[in-house]
Amino acid sequence: MKISVIGVGYLGAVHAAGMAELGHDVVGLDVDARRVRQLEAGRAPFHEPGFDETLRRGLDLGRLRFTTEYEDIAGADVHFLGLGTPQRADGFGADLASLHAAVDALAAVLPARDGSPTLVVGKSTVPAGTARGLAERLERIEGVRLLWNPEFLREGFAVGDTLEPDRVVYGVRDPEAADAEIRMLDTVYAPILDGGTPRLVMGYEAAELVKVSANAFLATKISFINAISELCEATGADVTDVSRALGMDDRIGSRFLRAGVGFGGGCLPKDIRAFIASAEDLGVGQSLGFLREVDAINQRRRVRVVELAREMLGPLRGRRITVLGAAFKPDSDDVRDSPALEVASRLMAAGAHVTVTDPEALKNARGHVEGLVTVEDTAEALRGAELVLLLTEWRRYRDLDPSVAAELVAAPRIIDGRAVLDPRTWRAAGWELRALGRPDAPAPAGTQAGTAGQPAAHEPPAAHEPPAAHEPPAAHEPPAAHGRAAAASTAGPDPAAPLLSRG
Ligand code: UDX
């Protein structure tokens, strides 16, 4: 089929390459001419495992092109809308300006068609009610039908999530009278649906709500365990013990129950805020009032890391601090609302000399924080540090050898902001280790998991709770060598890795 994808940011670029991979004839459109040139040259504008290959394959096979001109996409059968919906500058709500501008520009070039309809398929994350409004405008053109088909892809797993999603959701104006457009989108996704992926048809508003509810639920789950983490800090409990035991309850599940410095990125933070704003606009603000607390808990974790640094060093002015990680999560170069970078900025504001290292995100980080000192090589970044903060759990940082690292730093002090290091090993190597939600010193013998024959927090999950194939590997696990997880690997080897990594 002839397909266009309007807006080739993270979501749109991966979707365009994914649709070419399914065998369609795809044109990606963006108003950003630089990005279009980059994609056309086969250069990925962001770090996403597996994307470069998919992009190049589409280009080489002649199935994928990019343009800035709406005339070039006018004749497509299906137009996907992959525009970003960032947080508004003046409040919590979603900024839909680029989505509306794209729909206006598209409407101006869409030819009237009889016979098979022209489909416009929204993928952007939007407040409930948006699709119905857009349909009013678009469906005035003969033969045009709008579907809302939210995207659930995760950075680091975006290609796999596009080609093998958990489910496909179609939002339509009237589920009883949408056969033609449903059949048409089924044709687009045929290889995915033939593989057994469930497809759910519902009204526009339900489809819009599925997406924001999913992100709100995930954010809530993370903030829940981080709230428990605060309780752990007050009582001397270890949050990794609590999380592990909670996760073994099938009704709760272990995914998104990792405590630490919290969630960031281009989706969860802005989506929960947009959801709050949307509920208020609908007159049911009370319903999502708890999401304000979810946001507040998340923000508090960032502040807590800085407090911990002060507890360890005293006044921060002039102290040399190394931050391991700049991306909002491993396997990504995205620094939008990154907890690691916010902590680094706060430390800098307190007068510390901060050095940040990350395998992929340093270029973006420099563009985000003025005056940020970045060092690519881990060993070099560690050299002379009076305090180290692990804030993004890239494999190379989880695997650091504490004895080798101790030789490099000026003083062996570390804050584990993702609860991924084994405190006993690090302390045995001479490190003063503090971790969010974990006791400052080993509890008396026999009272701690791991000392009483219990699996320690750094051990793999119990056999009955395997991570799903599409789940990002938990911090303590090696990435799976098969399925969708295989697409996600840590970035190329760190020159210092052989020196620093344990076994
Ligand atoms: C998220 C949703 O998962 C995805 O479905 C949606 O389409 C877009 O938003 P993404 O932003 O790529 O995806 O990141 P995700 O893997 O969800 O992680 C979000 C943040 O939560 C990261 O900062 C991560 O470090 C943090 N996190 C995740 C935790 O702090 N604890 C956890 O247990 C899991």
mmCIF file of N, CA, C and O in Angstrom, residues 204-294:
data_model
loop_
_atom_site.group_PDB
_atom_site.id
_atom_site.type_symbol
_atom_site.label_atom_id
_atom_site.label_comp_id
_atom_site.label_asym_id
_atom_site.label_seq_id
_atom_site.Cartn_x
_atom_site.Cartn_y
_atom_site.Cartn_z
ATOM 1 N N TYR A 204 -13.341 6.511 19.460
ATOM 2 C CA TYR A 204 -12.156 7.385 19.484
ATOM 3 C C TYR A 204 -11.664 7.641 20.911
ATOM 4 O O TYR A 204 -10.481 7.555 21.208
ATOM 5 N N GLU A 205 -12.612 8.015 21.786
ATOM 6 C CA GLU A 205 -12.203 8.467 23.124
ATOM 7 C C GLU A 205 -11.547 7.340 23.909
ATOM 8 O O GLU A 205 -10.582 7.557 24.649
ATOM 9 N N ALA A 206 -12.085 6.123 23.752
ATOM 10 C CA ALA A 206 -11.493 4.992 24.475
ATOM 11 C C ALA A 206 -10.060 4.760 23.990
ATOM 12 O O ALA A 206 -9.148 4.542 24.790
ATOM 13 N N ALA A 207 -9.871 4.836 22.662
ATOM 14 C CA ALA A 207 -8.520 4.609 22.116
ATOM 15 C C ALA A 207 -7.546 5.662 22.638
ATOM 16 O O ALA A 207 -6.399 5.363 22.981
ATOM 17 N N GLU A 208 -8.018 6.911 22.692
ATOM 18 C CA GLU A 208 -7.154 7.980 23.202
ATOM 19 C C GLU A 208 -6.827 7.729 24.675
ATOM 20 O O GLU A 208 -5.691 7.927 25.124
ATOM 21 N N LEU A 209 -7.839 7.283 25.412
ATOM 22 C CA LEU A 209 -7.641 7.051 26.851
ATOM 23 C C LEU A 209 -6.744 5.857 27.133
ATOM 24 O O LEU A 209 -6.027 5.848 28.135
ATOM 25 N N VAL A 210 -6.781 4.832 26.272
ATOM 26 C CA VAL A 210 -5.923 3.657 26.504
ATOM 27 C C VAL A 210 -4.470 4.110 26.633
ATOM 28 O O VAL A 210 -3.753 3.720 27.545
ATOM 29 N N LYS A 211 -4.071 4.951 25.686
ATOM 30 C CA LYS A 211 -2.665 5.346 25.648
ATOM 31 C C LYS A 211 -2.259 6.138 26.895
ATOM 32 O O LYS A 211 -1.282 5.801 27.579
ATOM 33 N N VAL A 212 -3.014 7.177 27.207
ATOM 34 C CA VAL A 212 -2.612 7.997 28.365
ATOM 35 C C VAL A 212 -2.784 7.229 29.667
ATOM 36 O O VAL A 212 -1.995 7.391 30.607
ATOM 37 N N SER A 213 -3.799 6.368 29.721
ATOM 38 C CA SER A 213 -3.990 5.572 30.952
ATOM 39 C C SER A 213 -2.815 4.621 31.136
ATOM 40 O O SER A 213 -2.365 4.389 32.255
ATOM 41 N N ALA A 214 -2.344 4.022 30.039
ATOM 42 C CA ALA A 214 -1.220 3.085 30.137
ATOM 43 C C ALA A 214 -0.012 3.809 30.709
ATOM 44 O O ALA A 214 0.637 3.334 31.653
ATOM 45 N N ASN A 215 0.282 4.994 30.169
ATOM 46 C CA ASN A 215 1.450 5.718 30.671
ATOM 47 C C ASN A 215 1.242 6.186 32.110
ATOM 48 O O ASN A 215 2.167 6.167 32.918
ATOM 49 N N ALA A 216 0.010 6.597 32.438
ATOM 50 C CA ALA A 216 -0.260 7.032 33.816
ATOM 51 C C ALA A 216 -0.113 5.860 34.775
ATOM 52 O O ALA A 216 0.398 5.994 35.885
ATOM 53 N N PHE A 217 -0.545 4.689 34.349
ATOM 54 C CA PHE A 217 -0.437 3.504 35.207
ATOM 55 C C PHE A 217 1.033 3.165 35.456
ATOM 56 O O PHE A 217 1.444 2.895 36.592
ATOM 57 N N LEU A 218 1.834 3.183 34.391
ATOM 58 C CA LEU A 218 3.259 2.866 34.529
ATOM 59 C C LEU A 218 3.949 3.875 35.456
ATOM 60 O O LEU A 218 4.739 3.500 36.329
ATOM 61 N N ALA A 219 3.615 5.151 35.265
ATOM 62 C CA ALA A 219 4.213 6.192 36.117
ATOM 63 C C ALA A 219 3.795 5.974 37.572
ATOM 64 O O ALA A 219 4.600 6.115 38.498
ATOM 65 N N THR A 220 2.536 5.596 37.762
ATOM 66 C CA THR A 220 2.024 5.378 39.121
ATOM 67 C C THR A 220 2.743 4.208 39.777
ATOM 68 O O THR A 220 3.092 4.245 40.957
ATOM 69 N N LYS A 221 2.971 3.178 38.987
ATOM 70 C CA LYS A 221 3.639 1.994 39.542
ATOM 71 C C LYS A 221 5.066 2.361 39.995
ATOM 72 O O LYS A 221 5.501 1.967 41.077
ATOM 73 N N ILE A 222 5.758 3.131 39.167
ATOM 74 C CA ILE A 222 7.122 3.534 39.532
ATOM 75 C C ILE A 222 7.091 4.434 40.772
ATOM 76 O O ILE A 222 7.866 4.245 41.715
ATOM 77 N N SER A 223 6.163 5.404 40.781
ATOM 78 C CA SER A 223 6.121 6.295 41.944
ATOM 79 C C SER A 223 5.661 5.544 43.190
ATOM 80 O O SER A 223 6.056 5.883 44.306
ATOM 81 N N PHE A 224 4.830 4.539 43.006
ATOM 82 C CA PHE A 224 4.411 3.736 44.166
ATOM 83 C C PHE A 224 5.642 3.121 44.829
ATOM 84 O O PHE A 224 5.856 3.275 46.038
ATOM 85 N N ILE A 225 6.471 2.457 44.049
ATOM 86 C CA ILE A 225 7.627 1.794 44.661
ATOM 87 C C ILE A 225 8.615 2.846 45.180
ATOM 88 O O ILE A 225 9.299 2.627 46.187
ATOM 89 N N ASN A 226 8.647 4.020 44.543
ATOM 90 C CA ASN A 226 9.538 5.056 45.057
ATOM 91 C C ASN A 226 9.002 5.665 46.351
ATOM 92 O O ASN A 226 9.784 6.102 47.212
ATOM 93 N N ALA A 227 7.683 5.677 46.526
ATOM 94 C CA ALA A 227 7.120 6.115 47.811
ATOM 95 C C ALA A 227 7.480 5.089 48.888
ATOM 96 O O ALA A 227 7.886 5.446 49.998
ATOM 97 N N ILE A 228 7.378 3.811 48.527
ATOM 98 C CA ILE A 228 7.771 2.762 49.472
ATOM 99 C C ILE A 228 9.265 2.892 49.793
ATOM 100 O O ILE A 228 9.702 2.665 50.912
ATOM 101 N N SER A 229 10.015 3.316 48.790
ATOM 102 C CA SER A 229 11.448 3.533 48.974
ATOM 103 C C SER A 229 11.696 4.578 50.078
ATOM 104 O O SER A 229 12.614 4.449 50.883
ATOM 105 N N GLU A 230 10.848 5.613 50.107
ATOM 106 C CA GLU A 230 10.979 6.626 51.168
ATOM 107 C C GLU A 230 10.709 5.994 52.534
ATOM 108 O O GLU A 230 11.381 6.295 53.514
ATOM 109 N N LEU A 231 9.717 5.087 52.560
ATOM 110 C CA LEU A 231 9.427 4.369 53.810
ATOM 111 C C LEU A 231 10.613 3.490 54.208
ATOM 112 O O LEU A 231 10.939 3.358 55.382
ATOM 113 N N CYS A 232 11.235 2.904 53.202
ATOM 114 C CA CYS A 232 12.401 2.056 53.470
ATOM 115 C C CYS A 232 13.520 2.888 54.085
ATOM 116 O O CYS A 232 14.179 2.458 55.031
ATOM 117 N N GLU A 233 13.707 4.078 53.514
ATOM 118 C CA GLU A 233 14.772 4.931 54.053
ATOM 119 C C GLU A 233 14.469 5.311 55.504
ATOM 120 O O GLU A 233 15.377 5.442 56.325
ATOM 121 N N ALA A 234 13.182 5.469 55.825
ATOM 122 C CA ALA A 234 12.816 5.859 57.196
ATOM 123 C C ALA A 234 12.900 4.692 58.175
ATOM 124 O O ALA A 234 12.994 4.905 59.378
ATOM 125 N N THR A 235 12.850 3.467 57.657
ATOM 126 C CA THR A 235 12.790 2.310 58.562
ATOM 127 C C THR A 235 14.031 1.427 58.502
ATOM 128 O O THR A 235 14.175 0.529 59.320
ATOM 129 N N GLY A 236 14.873 1.650 57.520
ATOM 130 C CA GLY A 236 16.049 0.786 57.373
ATOM 131 C C GLY A 236 15.776 -0.461 56.549
ATOM 132 O O GLY A 236 16.632 -1.341 56.442
ATOM 133 N N ALA A 237 14.593 -0.552 55.939
ATOM 134 C CA ALA A 237 14.304 -1.694 55.054
ATOM 135 C C ALA A 237 15.005 -1.492 53.712
ATOM 136 O O ALA A 237 15.405 -0.378 53.378
ATOM 137 N N ASP A 238 15.109 -2.560 52.966
ATOM 138 C CA ASP A 238 15.727 -2.487 51.643
ATOM 139 C C ASP A 238 14.621 -2.577 50.593
ATOM 140 O O ASP A 238 13.911 -3.586 50.512
ATOM 141 N N VAL A 239 14.484 -1.531 49.787
ATOM 142 C CA VAL A 239 13.379 -1.486 48.819
ATOM 143 C C VAL A 239 13.479 -2.604 47.780
ATOM 144 O O VAL A 239 12.470 -3.051 47.244
ATOM 145 N N THR A 240 14.689 -3.074 47.499
ATOM 146 C CA THR A 240 14.798 -4.148 46.502
ATOM 147 C C THR A 240 14.203 -5.447 47.055
ATOM 148 O O THR A 240 13.665 -6.252 46.310
ATOM 149 N N ASP A 241 14.277 -5.637 48.374
ATOM 150 C CA ASP A 241 13.617 -6.806 48.978
ATOM 151 C C ASP A 241 12.100 -6.671 48.852
ATOM 152 O O ASP A 241 11.397 -7.615 48.492
ATOM 153 N N VAL A 242 11.604 -5.471 49.165
ATOM 154 C CA VAL A 242 10.150 -5.246 49.131
ATOM 155 C C VAL A 242 9.649 -5.419 47.696
ATOM 156 O O VAL A 242 8.673 -6.126 47.434
ATOM 157 N N SER A 243 10.356 -4.792 46.753
ATOM 158 C CA SER A 243 9.941 -4.827 45.355
ATOM 159 C C SER A 243 9.923 -6.255 44.820
ATOM 160 O O SER A 243 8.980 -6.684 44.132
ATOM 161 N N ARG A 244 10.969 -6.986 45.169
ATOM 162 C CA ARG A 244 11.084 -8.358 44.677
ATOM 163 C C ARG A 244 9.926 -9.220 45.178
ATOM 164 O O ARG A 244 9.299 -9.958 44.415
ATOM 165 N N ALA A 245 9.625 -9.078 46.455
ATOM 166 C CA ALA A 245 8.549 -9.896 47.034
ATOM 167 C C ALA A 245 7.189 -9.449 46.500
ATOM 168 O O ALA A 245 6.327 -10.274 46.190
ATOM 169 N N LEU A 246 7.010 -8.136 46.346
ATOM 170 C CA LEU A 246 5.743 -7.626 45.782
ATOM 171 C C LEU A 246 5.532 -8.153 44.371
ATOM 172 O O LEU A 246 4.439 -8.591 44.001
ATOM 173 N N GLY A 247 6.603 -8.119 43.588
ATOM 174 C CA GLY A 247 6.505 -8.495 42.178
ATOM 175 C C GLY A 247 6.155 -9.950 41.968
ATOM 176 O O GLY A 247 5.680 -10.332 40.893
ATOM 177 N N MET A 248 6.381 -10.773 42.970
ATOM 178 C CA MET A 248 6.060 -12.196 42.824
ATOM 179 C C MET A 248 4.569 -12.467 42.962
ATOM 180 O O MET A 248 4.112 -13.578 42.709
ATOM 181 N N ASP A 249 3.824 -11.474 43.397
ATOM 182 C CA ASP A 249 2.363 -11.584 43.380
ATOM 183 C C ASP A 249 1.946 -11.340 41.928
ATOM 184 O O ASP A 249 2.143 -10.241 41.401
ATOM 185 N N ASP A 250 1.390 -12.373 41.299
ATOM 186 C CA ASP A 250 1.032 -12.249 39.878
ATOM 187 C C ASP A 250 0.128 -11.056 39.606
ATOM 188 O O ASP A 250 0.132 -10.501 38.515
ATOM 189 N N ARG A 251 -0.683 -10.695 40.600
ATOM 190 C CA ARG A 251 -1.607 -9.572 40.375
ATOM 191 C C ARG A 251 -0.841 -8.258 40.288
ATOM 192 O O ARG A 251 -1.330 -7.293 39.724
ATOM 193 N N ILE A 252 0.326 -8.222 40.897
ATOM 194 C CA ILE A 252 1.112 -6.976 40.890
ATOM 195 C C ILE A 252 2.155 -7.026 39.772
ATOM 196 O O ILE A 252 2.193 -6.139 38.933
ATOM 197 N N GLY A 253 2.961 -8.071 39.761
ATOM 198 C CA GLY A 253 3.974 -8.206 38.699
ATOM 199 C C GLY A 253 5.201 -7.362 38.984
ATOM 200 O O GLY A 253 5.116 -6.313 39.620
ATOM 201 N N SER A 254 6.351 -7.810 38.502
ATOM 202 C CA SER A 254 7.604 -7.151 38.884
ATOM 203 C C SER A 254 8.007 -6.015 37.943
ATOM 204 O O SER A 254 8.900 -5.240 38.255
ATOM 205 N N ARG A 255 7.348 -5.903 36.792
ATOM 206 C CA ARG A 255 7.800 -4.898 35.838
ATOM 207 C C ARG A 255 7.380 -3.497 36.277
ATOM 208 O O ARG A 255 6.315 -3.298 36.827
ATOM 209 N N PHE A 256 8.268 -2.536 35.997
ATOM 210 C CA PHE A 256 8.040 -1.142 36.411
ATOM 211 C C PHE A 256 7.906 -1.004 37.919
ATOM 212 O O PHE A 256 7.192 -0.139 38.422
ATOM 213 N N LEU A 257 8.593 -1.874 38.628
ATOM 214 C CA LEU A 257 8.596 -1.821 40.083
ATOM 215 C C LEU A 257 10.033 -1.644 40.580
ATOM 216 O O LEU A 257 10.368 -2.055 41.677
ATOM 217 N N ARG A 258 10.863 -1.056 39.720
ATOM 218 C CA ARG A 258 12.247 -0.811 40.117
ATOM 219 C C ARG A 258 12.352 0.586 40.717
ATOM 220 O O ARG A 258 12.054 1.581 40.048
ATOM 221 N N ALA A 259 12.746 0.627 41.971
ATOM 222 C CA ALA A 259 12.864 1.913 42.655
ATOM 223 C C ALA A 259 14.148 2.608 42.218
ATOM 224 O O ALA A 259 15.080 1.967 41.737
ATOM 225 N N GLY A 260 14.178 3.911 42.397
ATOM 226 C CA GLY A 260 15.390 4.648 42.047
ATOM 227 C C GLY A 260 15.092 6.124 41.886
ATOM 228 O O GLY A 260 14.166 6.653 42.517
ATOM 229 N N VAL A 261 15.845 6.745 41.013
ATOM 230 C CA VAL A 261 15.732 8.201 40.857
ATOM 231 C C VAL A 261 14.514 8.584 39.996
ATOM 232 O O VAL A 261 14.224 9.755 39.812
ATOM 233 N N GLY A 262 13.786 7.559 39.542
ATOM 234 C CA GLY A 262 12.468 7.838 38.980
ATOM 235 C C GLY A 262 12.402 7.917 37.474
ATOM 236 O O GLY A 262 13.380 7.699 36.780
ATOM 237 N N PHE A 263 11.211 8.228 36.993
ATOM 238 C CA PHE A 263 10.981 8.217 35.546
ATOM 239 C C PHE A 263 11.247 9.580 34.925
ATOM 240 O O PHE A 263 11.060 10.614 35.538
ATOM 241 N N GLY A 264 11.704 9.530 33.684
ATOM 242 C CA GLY A 264 11.884 10.742 32.888
ATOM 243 C C GLY A 264 11.514 10.418 31.460
ATOM 244 O O GLY A 264 10.735 9.502 31.211
ATOM 245 N N GLY A 265 12.097 11.166 30.519
ATOM 246 C CA GLY A 265 11.843 10.885 29.115
ATOM 247 C C GLY A 265 10.805 11.806 28.515
ATOM 248 O O GLY A 265 10.238 12.669 29.189
ATOM 249 N N GLY A 266 10.567 11.583 27.226
ATOM 250 C CA GLY A 266 9.662 12.456 26.482
ATOM 251 C C GLY A 266 8.200 12.080 26.652
ATOM 252 O O GLY A 266 7.334 12.746 26.064
ATOM 253 N N CYS A 267 7.899 11.019 27.406
ATOM 254 C CA CYS A 267 6.501 10.575 27.474
ATOM 255 C C CYS A 267 5.897 10.608 28.870
ATOM 256 O O CYS A 267 4.980 11.387 29.124
ATOM 257 N N LEU A 268 6.379 9.759 29.767
ATOM 258 C CA LEU A 268 5.669 9.622 31.045
ATOM 259 C C LEU A 268 5.454 10.963 31.763
ATOM 260 O O LEU A 268 4.314 11.260 32.148
ATOM 261 N N PRO A 269 6.502 11.791 31.965
ATOM 262 C CA PRO A 269 6.263 13.021 32.733
ATOM 263 C C PRO A 269 5.227 13.932 32.073
ATOM 264 O O PRO A 269 4.282 14.385 32.729
ATOM 265 N N LYS A 270 5.388 14.168 30.757
ATOM 266 C CA LYS A 270 4.450 15.115 30.122
ATOM 267 C C LYS A 270 3.073 14.493 29.939
ATOM 268 O O LYS A 270 2.060 15.183 30.002
ATOM 269 N N ASP A 271 3.032 13.182 29.769
ATOM 270 C CA ASP A 271 1.724 12.559 29.560
ATOM 271 C C ASP A 271 0.876 12.583 30.830
ATOM 272 O O ASP A 271 -0.343 12.787 30.764
ATOM 273 N N ILE A 272 1.493 12.365 32.002
ATOM 274 C CA ILE A 272 0.649 12.410 33.207
ATOM 275 C C ILE A 272 0.164 13.840 33.455
ATOM 276 O O ILE A 272 -0.970 14.047 33.880
ATOM 277 N N ARG A 273 1.011 14.813 33.120
ATOM 278 C CA ARG A 273 0.581 16.209 33.337
ATOM 279 C C ARG A 273 -0.542 16.570 32.363
ATOM 280 O O ARG A 273 -1.529 17.214 32.741
ATOM 281 N N ALA A 274 -0.398 16.138 31.117
ATOM 282 C CA ALA A 274 -1.460 16.425 30.134
ATOM 283 C C ALA A 274 -2.756 15.725 30.534
ATOM 284 O O ALA A 274 -3.858 16.246 30.323
ATOM 285 N N PHE A 275 -2.619 14.555 31.142
ATOM 286 C CA PHE A 275 -3.793 13.792 31.562
ATOM 287 C C PHE A 275 -4.522 14.529 32.695
ATOM 288 O O PHE A 275 -5.755 14.629 32.707
ATOM 289 N N ILE A 276 -3.735 15.081 33.628
ATOM 290 C CA ILE A 276 -4.320 15.863 34.729
ATOM 291 C C ILE A 276 -5.081 17.056 34.142
ATOM 292 O O ILE A 276 -6.229 17.324 34.493
ATOM 293 N N ALA A 277 -4.413 17.769 33.200
ATOM 294 C CA ALA A 277 -5.031 18.960 32.604
ATOM 295 C C ALA A 277 -6.304 18.580 31.861
ATOM 296 O O ALA A 277 -7.331 19.277 31.954
ATOM 297 N N SER A 278 -6.265 17.455 31.166
ATOM 298 C CA SER A 278 -7.419 17.042 30.382
ATOM 299 C C SER A 278 -8.589 16.680 31.301
ATOM 300 O O SER A 278 -9.746 17.055 31.037
ATOM 301 N N ALA A 279 -8.292 15.987 32.428
ATOM 302 C CA ALA A 279 -9.368 15.641 33.372
ATOM 303 C C ALA A 279 -9.990 16.915 33.938
ATOM 304 O O ALA A 279 -11.217 17.003 34.101
ATOM 305 N N GLU A 280 -9.147 17.908 34.214
ATOM 306 C CA GLU A 280 -9.681 19.167 34.751
ATOM 307 C C GLU A 280 -10.575 19.853 33.722
ATOM 308 O O GLU A 280 -11.659 20.329 34.035
ATOM 309 N N ASP A 281 -10.126 19.862 32.462
ATOM 310 C CA ASP A 281 -10.940 20.461 31.396
ATOM 311 C C ASP A 281 -12.286 19.763 31.280
ATOM 312 O O ASP A 281 -13.295 20.375 30.937
ATOM 313 N N LEU A 282 -12.290 18.461 31.552
ATOM 314 C CA LEU A 282 -13.529 17.690 31.424
ATOM 315 C C LEU A 282 -14.405 17.800 32.685
ATOM 316 O O LEU A 282 -15.467 17.187 32.765
ATOM 317 N N GLY A 283 -13.906 18.533 33.678
ATOM 318 C CA GLY A 283 -14.687 18.710 34.911
ATOM 319 C C GLY A 283 -14.566 17.548 35.882
ATOM 320 O O GLY A 283 -15.361 17.427 36.813
ATOM 321 N N VAL A 284 -13.573 16.664 35.671
ATOM 322 C CA VAL A 284 -13.391 15.532 36.573
ATOM 323 C C VAL A 284 -11.953 15.498 37.107
ATOM 324 O O VAL A 284 -11.359 14.436 37.265
ATOM 325 N N GLY A 285 -11.453 16.681 37.413
ATOM 326 C CA GLY A 285 -10.072 16.803 37.860
ATOM 327 C C GLY A 285 -9.755 15.929 39.061
ATOM 328 O O GLY A 285 -8.653 15.397 39.185
ATOM 329 N N GLN A 286 -10.768 15.787 39.950
ATOM 330 C CA GLN A 286 -10.566 14.991 41.163
ATOM 331 C C GLN A 286 -10.140 13.553 40.832
ATOM 332 O O GLN A 286 -9.356 12.953 41.565
ATOM 333 N N SER A 287 -10.655 13.038 39.742
ATOM 334 C CA SER A 287 -10.382 11.642 39.389
ATOM 335 C C SER A 287 -8.888 11.376 39.250
ATOM 336 O O SER A 287 -8.414 10.292 39.565
ATOM 337 N N LEU A 288 -8.180 12.360 38.723
ATOM 338 C CA LEU A 288 -6.749 12.131 38.484
ATOM 339 C C LEU A 288 -5.876 12.957 39.425
ATOM 340 O O LEU A 288 -4.681 13.116 39.189
ATOM 341 N N GLY A 289 -6.498 13.430 40.520
ATOM 342 C CA GLY A 289 -5.737 14.225 41.492
ATOM 343 C C GLY A 289 -4.508 13.471 41.982
ATOM 344 O O GLY A 289 -3.454 14.059 42.224
ATOM 345 N N PHE A 290 -4.633 12.150 42.092
ATOM 346 C CA PHE A 290 -3.508 11.357 42.616
ATOM 347 C C PHE A 290 -2.281 11.438 41.711
ATOM 348 O O PHE A 290 -1.155 11.213 42.152
ATOM 349 N N LEU A 291 -2.498 11.778 40.431
ATOM 350 C CA LEU A 291 -1.331 11.846 39.528
ATOM 351 C C LEU A 291 -0.418 13.025 39.887
ATOM 352 O O LEU A 291 0.772 13.012 39.570
ATOM 353 N N ARG A 292 -0.980 14.035 40.546
ATOM 354 C CA ARG A 292 -0.114 15.133 41.027
ATOM 355 C C ARG A 292 0.878 14.581 42.042
ATOM 356 O O ARG A 292 2.042 14.967 42.077
ATOM 357 N N GLU A 293 0.392 13.685 42.872
ATOM 358 C CA GLU A 293 1.268 13.077 43.876
ATOM 359 C C GLU A 293 2.301 12.158 43.204
ATOM 360 O O GLU A 293 3.456 12.103 43.617
ATOM 361 N N VAL A 294 1.853 11.458 42.161
ATOM 362 C CA VAL A 294 2.775 10.589 41.396
ATOM 363 C C VAL A 294 3.934 11.438 40.853
ATOM 364 O O VAL A 294 5.110 11.069 40.952
#
